């Protein structure tokens, strides 16, 4: 059975102006590199559907969803926060990105795919229940997780976030939900300047100092994440797969390399095989320099789909 590769051309139509780091070319770079590496031969392609209002309501307030839809411009750009804006195609792209997580959930939980990678944008992990921010509009993984919990009635879901920035939106939506364990690693002192204090009981946040590098990253996974995951015994694992902690990406300065993404994915797949029937759903988050982004995604996907 082939893993699912979920994307949509609409996701490349959203743009936030010239020279913005969260650019449409990100998806093309990833797709081209996966194709060259032969990894798409191990995956079945799917078009991301549009998330429905009901699906979004499991993670976002109805008022926020209506306000965002009303803000969609007919032309030009509408500024949502200092570094996040909408063009006429943003809403469609954001609905596709959230819909990808829902489709991935359905495919994996129905046994039609062993795992899934959602190659979509805009990213989602900064989007809170009632606010867009940090390049994010809908919280894609949170929409997928709540779909697994509320529709498929899965009892325990883990969310793993290794983006260089803290997933404040995911924490805002999922904190206190005892059905979810969220494990994250991020660089201390970076946007959105959260995650270090007032952690909920279902959060395992590990802020790392600047220039921590591979050794500290792997020690945090081994010492903090894996014991928590073993105790929680997730039935399904989601990954907020941000690759901006790479040493060639100037968004952060943790100093990771492709081998670290390959290694952490291997650890997660081990947990998934033991407790979750191997079921892992990964959604693209950050990663803004095209070459290291594409190489890192390939390292991650290779292990995710069992092509390693």
Short mmCIF file of C-alpha atoms in Angstrom, two decimals:
data_model
loop_
_atom_site.label_atom_id
_atom_site.label_comp_id
_atom_site.label_asym_id
_atom_site.label_seq_id
_atom_site.Cartn_x
_atom_site.Cartn_y
_atom_site.Cartn_z
CA UNK A 1 0.00 0.00 0.00
CA UNK A 2 1.40 3.40 -1.02
CA UNK A 3 1.67 6.42 1.26
CA UNK A 4 -0.45 9.46 0.38
CA UNK A 5 1.04 12.62 -1.13
CA UNK A 6 -1.53 15.39 -0.80
CA UNK A 7 -1.15 18.79 -2.46
CA UNK A 8 -3.03 21.15 -4.77
CA UNK A 9 -2.17 23.75 -7.41
CA UNK A 10 -4.27 26.31 -5.50
CA UNK A 11 -1.67 26.28 -2.72
CA UNK A 12 0.82 27.96 -5.07
CA UNK A 13 -1.55 30.81 -5.96
CA UNK A 14 -1.38 32.35 -2.48
CA UNK A 15 1.44 34.89 -2.22
CA UNK A 16 2.23 37.73 0.15
CA UNK A 17 4.32 39.98 -2.07
CA UNK A 18 7.74 39.97 -3.69
CA UNK A 19 10.60 38.66 -1.56
CA UNK A 20 8.32 37.24 1.13
CA UNK A 21 10.02 34.11 2.54
CA UNK A 22 6.81 32.06 2.55
CA UNK A 23 6.69 31.92 -1.22
CA UNK A 24 4.89 29.71 -3.77
CA UNK A 25 8.21 28.34 -5.03
CA UNK A 26 8.56 26.31 -1.83
CA UNK A 27 6.12 23.68 -3.07
CA UNK A 28 7.69 23.40 -6.50
CA UNK A 29 11.15 22.93 -5.02
CA UNK A 30 9.88 20.14 -2.77
CA UNK A 31 7.91 18.37 -5.50
CA UNK A 32 10.79 18.54 -7.97
CA UNK A 33 13.29 17.16 -5.46
CA UNK A 34 11.00 14.31 -4.39
CA UNK A 35 10.50 13.49 -8.07
CA UNK A 36 14.23 13.49 -8.82
CA UNK A 37 14.92 11.30 -5.78
CA UNK A 38 12.28 8.80 -6.92
CA UNK A 39 10.28 9.16 -3.72
CA UNK A 40 7.04 10.03 -5.48
CA UNK A 41 7.16 6.53 -6.99
CA UNK A 42 6.36 5.26 -3.48
CA UNK A 43 3.43 7.62 -2.99
CA UNK A 44 -0.10 7.96 -4.34
CA UNK A 45 -1.02 11.56 -5.27
CA UNK A 46 -4.23 13.18 -4.05
CA UNK A 47 -5.70 16.62 -4.63
CA UNK A 48 -6.37 18.41 -1.36
CA UNK A 49 -10.08 19.13 -0.95
CA UNK A 50 -11.52 22.32 0.50
CA UNK A 51 -12.03 22.08 4.25
CA UNK A 52 -15.67 22.57 5.20
CA UNK A 53 -16.97 25.05 7.75
CA UNK A 54 -17.87 22.15 10.02
CA UNK A 55 -14.35 20.72 9.83
CA UNK A 56 -12.81 24.11 10.60
CA UNK A 57 -15.16 24.61 13.54
CA UNK A 58 -13.49 21.79 15.47
CA UNK A 59 -10.35 23.95 15.74
CA UNK A 60 -11.43 27.55 15.09
CA UNK A 61 -14.22 29.80 16.27
CA UNK A 62 -17.03 30.33 13.79
CA UNK A 63 -16.67 34.09 14.22
CA UNK A 64 -12.99 33.96 13.23
CA UNK A 65 -13.69 31.82 10.16
CA UNK A 66 -16.40 34.23 9.00
CA UNK A 67 -14.15 37.25 9.59
CA UNK A 68 -11.32 35.69 7.60
CA UNK A 69 -13.63 34.82 4.73
CA UNK A 70 -15.04 38.36 4.71
CA UNK A 71 -11.49 39.78 4.67
CA UNK A 72 -10.54 37.96 1.46
CA UNK A 73 -9.71 40.72 -1.06
CA UNK A 74 -10.96 40.86 -4.62
CA UNK A 75 -7.59 42.27 -5.67
CA UNK A 76 -4.31 43.30 -4.10
CA UNK A 77 -3.41 42.33 -0.55
CA UNK A 78 -5.19 42.54 2.78
CA UNK A 79 -2.80 42.75 5.73
CA UNK A 80 -3.67 40.39 8.61
CA UNK A 81 -0.63 41.05 10.77
CA UNK A 82 2.77 42.71 10.09
CA UNK A 83 4.14 39.72 8.16
CA UNK A 84 0.96 37.96 7.03
CA UNK A 85 -1.39 39.04 4.25
CA UNK A 86 -4.09 37.69 1.96
CA UNK A 87 -4.32 37.94 -1.80
CA UNK A 88 -7.44 36.92 -3.78
CA UNK A 89 -6.33 33.26 -3.75
CA UNK A 90 -5.24 32.95 -0.11
CA UNK A 91 -8.56 31.79 1.27
CA UNK A 92 -8.81 28.99 -1.30
CA UNK A 93 -5.23 27.90 -0.57
CA UNK A 94 -5.81 27.94 3.18
CA UNK A 95 -8.96 25.86 2.81
CA UNK A 96 -7.01 23.36 0.68
CA UNK A 97 -4.21 23.18 3.24
CA UNK A 98 -6.62 22.42 6.07
CA UNK A 99 -8.58 20.06 3.83
CA UNK A 100 -5.39 18.14 3.10
CA UNK A 101 -5.02 17.29 6.79
CA UNK A 102 -8.64 16.10 6.90
CA UNK A 103 -8.21 13.93 3.80
CA UNK A 104 -4.95 12.50 5.19
CA UNK A 105 -6.77 11.62 8.39
CA UNK A 106 -9.55 9.86 6.51
CA UNK A 107 -7.16 7.93 4.28
CA UNK A 108 -4.93 6.75 7.09
CA UNK A 109 -7.69 5.87 9.54
CA UNK A 110 -9.70 4.04 6.86
CA UNK A 111 -6.61 1.97 6.09
CA UNK A 112 -6.29 3.32 2.56
CA UNK A 113 -2.78 4.72 3.18
CA UNK A 114 -0.22 3.77 5.84
CA UNK A 115 1.01 7.36 6.17
CA UNK A 116 0.62 10.74 4.48
CA UNK A 117 2.61 13.85 3.65
CA UNK A 118 0.67 17.06 3.05
CA UNK A 119 2.75 19.27 0.77
CA UNK A 120 0.65 22.38 1.25
CA UNK A 121 0.80 26.03 2.09
CA UNK A 122 0.02 28.34 3.79
CA UNK A 123 1.42 26.67 6.91
CA UNK A 124 -0.72 26.46 10.01
CA UNK A 125 0.91 26.00 13.40
CA UNK A 126 0.84 29.71 14.38
CA UNK A 127 -2.89 30.07 13.64
CA UNK A 128 -4.78 30.26 16.94
CA UNK A 129 -8.41 29.41 17.55
CA UNK A 130 -9.43 32.98 16.76
CA UNK A 131 -6.46 34.62 15.04
CA UNK A 132 -4.26 34.36 11.95
CA UNK A 133 -0.57 35.14 12.41
CA UNK A 134 2.95 34.14 11.44
CA UNK A 135 2.15 33.30 7.78
CA UNK A 136 -0.71 31.03 9.00
CA UNK A 137 -4.50 31.26 8.54
CA UNK A 138 -6.03 27.91 9.52
CA UNK A 139 -4.23 25.48 11.80
CA UNK A 140 -3.99 22.55 9.43
CA UNK A 141 -2.74 19.91 11.88
CA UNK A 142 -5.20 20.98 14.58
CA UNK A 143 -8.08 20.67 12.10
CA UNK A 144 -6.86 17.19 11.19
CA UNK A 145 -6.36 16.16 14.81
CA UNK A 146 -9.80 17.28 15.88
CA UNK A 147 -11.25 15.44 12.88
CA UNK A 148 -9.54 12.25 14.08
CA UNK A 149 -10.79 12.77 17.64
CA UNK A 150 -14.31 14.07 17.08
CA UNK A 151 -15.32 12.29 13.86
CA UNK A 152 -13.26 9.08 13.86
CA UNK A 153 -13.38 8.82 17.67
CA UNK A 154 -9.67 8.13 18.06
CA UNK A 155 -8.85 8.34 21.77
CA UNK A 156 -5.17 9.41 21.86
CA UNK A 157 -3.33 11.50 19.29
CA UNK A 158 0.22 12.89 19.46
CA UNK A 159 1.38 16.06 17.71
CA UNK A 160 5.11 16.45 17.08
CA UNK A 161 6.38 19.91 16.09
CA UNK A 162 10.04 20.38 15.15
CA UNK A 163 9.72 23.75 13.43
CA UNK A 164 12.30 26.29 14.65
CA UNK A 165 9.41 28.45 15.94
CA UNK A 166 7.04 27.46 18.72
CA UNK A 167 3.63 26.28 17.49
CA UNK A 168 1.67 28.72 19.61
CA UNK A 169 -1.50 28.23 17.58
CA UNK A 170 -1.51 24.49 18.02
CA UNK A 171 -0.92 24.94 21.74
CA UNK A 172 -3.73 27.52 21.95
CA UNK A 173 -6.20 25.13 20.32
CA UNK A 174 -5.08 21.86 21.92
CA UNK A 175 -3.87 22.82 25.40
CA UNK A 176 -5.79 21.00 28.11
CA UNK A 177 -7.23 18.43 25.70
CA UNK A 178 -6.23 15.21 27.44
CA UNK A 179 -6.75 13.26 24.22
CA UNK A 180 -3.72 15.03 22.72
CA UNK A 181 -0.04 15.04 23.63
CA UNK A 182 1.92 17.84 21.94
CA UNK A 183 5.71 17.55 21.89
CA UNK A 184 7.68 20.46 20.45
CA UNK A 185 11.23 21.67 20.07
CA UNK A 186 11.95 25.26 19.08
CA UNK A 187 14.63 27.92 19.36
CA UNK A 188 14.41 30.02 22.51
CA UNK A 189 13.82 33.73 22.02
CA UNK A 190 12.36 33.53 18.50
CA UNK A 191 8.93 34.53 17.23
CA UNK A 192 6.26 34.09 18.59
CA UNK A 193 8.13 34.39 21.91
CA UNK A 194 6.03 31.77 23.66
CA UNK A 195 6.10 28.18 24.85
CA UNK A 196 8.58 28.45 27.69
CA UNK A 197 6.15 29.17 30.54
CA UNK A 198 2.67 28.14 31.69
CA UNK A 199 2.74 24.84 29.86
CA UNK A 200 -0.41 22.76 30.03
CA UNK A 201 -0.15 19.22 31.32
CA UNK A 202 -0.48 17.80 27.80
CA UNK A 203 2.42 19.86 26.42
CA UNK A 204 6.08 18.82 26.31
CA UNK A 205 7.82 21.97 25.10
CA UNK A 206 11.62 21.94 24.84
CA UNK A 207 13.06 25.38 24.03
CA UNK A 208 16.66 25.08 22.86
CA UNK A 209 19.34 27.79 22.99
CA UNK A 210 20.64 29.33 19.78
CA UNK A 211 23.26 27.20 18.00
CA UNK A 212 22.29 24.09 19.94
CA UNK A 213 22.98 21.82 17.00
CA UNK A 214 22.31 18.16 16.38
CA UNK A 215 23.51 16.78 19.71
CA UNK A 216 21.18 18.92 21.84
CA UNK A 217 18.26 18.31 19.47
CA UNK A 218 18.67 14.55 19.61
CA UNK A 219 19.15 14.59 23.38
CA UNK A 220 15.88 16.51 23.79
CA UNK A 221 14.01 14.02 21.61
CA UNK A 222 15.51 11.04 23.43
CA UNK A 223 15.20 12.47 26.94
CA UNK A 224 11.91 14.36 26.76
CA UNK A 225 9.79 13.34 23.78
CA UNK A 226 10.24 9.59 23.62
CA UNK A 227 9.45 8.87 27.31
CA UNK A 228 6.33 11.05 27.09
CA UNK A 229 5.20 9.33 23.90
CA UNK A 230 5.84 5.89 25.36
CA UNK A 231 3.71 6.72 28.40
CA UNK A 232 0.94 8.27 26.28
CA UNK A 233 0.74 5.42 23.71
CA UNK A 234 -0.67 7.47 20.80
CA UNK A 235 -2.98 5.75 18.35
CA UNK A 236 -2.09 8.25 15.62
CA UNK A 237 0.81 10.69 15.21
CA UNK A 238 0.75 14.04 13.42
CA UNK A 239 3.88 16.00 12.56
CA UNK A 240 4.11 19.76 12.14
CA UNK A 241 7.07 19.41 9.82
CA UNK A 242 8.96 22.68 9.77
CA UNK A 243 12.48 22.64 8.34
CA UNK A 244 13.61 26.17 9.21
CA UNK A 245 15.89 24.88 11.97
CA UNK A 246 18.29 23.80 9.18
CA UNK A 247 21.68 25.48 9.41
CA UNK A 248 21.28 26.97 5.91
CA UNK A 249 17.93 28.62 6.76
CA UNK A 250 18.29 32.14 8.11
CA UNK A 251 14.90 32.11 9.87
CA UNK A 252 16.55 30.50 12.88
CA UNK A 253 19.87 29.37 14.21
CA UNK A 254 19.59 25.90 15.69
CA UNK A 255 21.98 24.39 13.16
CA UNK A 256 20.22 21.17 12.18
CA UNK A 257 20.97 19.20 9.00
CA UNK A 258 19.11 16.68 6.84
CA UNK A 259 20.42 13.78 8.92
CA UNK A 260 18.65 15.17 11.97
CA UNK A 261 15.28 15.20 10.19
CA UNK A 262 15.89 11.68 8.97
CA UNK A 263 16.85 10.57 12.49
CA UNK A 264 13.89 12.17 14.30
CA UNK A 265 11.46 10.74 11.74
CA UNK A 266 12.93 7.30 12.36
CA UNK A 267 12.31 7.71 16.11
CA UNK A 268 8.72 8.75 15.49
CA UNK A 269 8.10 5.86 13.12
CA UNK A 270 9.34 3.50 15.82
CA UNK A 271 6.76 4.90 18.25
CA UNK A 272 4.09 4.72 15.55
CA UNK A 273 4.83 1.07 14.77
CA UNK A 274 4.67 0.18 18.45
CA UNK A 275 1.51 2.04 19.41
CA UNK A 276 -0.24 3.50 16.34
CA UNK A 277 -0.17 0.77 13.69
CA UNK A 278 2.50 2.82 11.92
CA UNK A 279 0.06 5.66 11.25
CA UNK A 280 1.78 9.06 10.81
CA UNK A 281 0.46 12.19 9.08
CA UNK A 282 2.93 14.97 8.31
CA UNK A 283 2.01 18.51 7.30
CA UNK A 284 4.50 21.03 5.95
CA UNK A 285 5.13 24.08 8.14
CA UNK A 286 8.26 26.25 7.82
CA UNK A 287 11.45 26.06 5.78
CA UNK A 288 12.24 29.04 3.58
CA UNK A 289 15.54 28.50 1.73
CA UNK A 290 14.58 26.30 -1.17
CA UNK A 291 17.50 23.88 -1.47
CA UNK A 292 17.83 22.87 2.21
CA UNK A 293 14.03 22.80 2.46
CA UNK A 294 13.72 20.34 -0.42
CA UNK A 295 16.61 18.18 0.82
CA UNK A 296 15.23 18.09 4.37
CA UNK A 297 11.72 17.18 3.23
CA UNK A 298 13.17 14.34 1.17
CA UNK A 299 15.10 13.04 4.21
CA UNK A 300 11.90 13.17 6.28
CA UNK A 301 9.60 11.67 3.64
CA UNK A 302 12.03 8.85 2.80
CA UNK A 303 11.65 7.47 6.33
CA UNK A 304 7.97 8.38 6.62
CA UNK A 305 7.05 6.20 3.63
CA UNK A 306 9.49 3.41 4.36
CA UNK A 307 11.70 4.04 1.34
CA UNK A 308 14.87 4.18 3.44
#
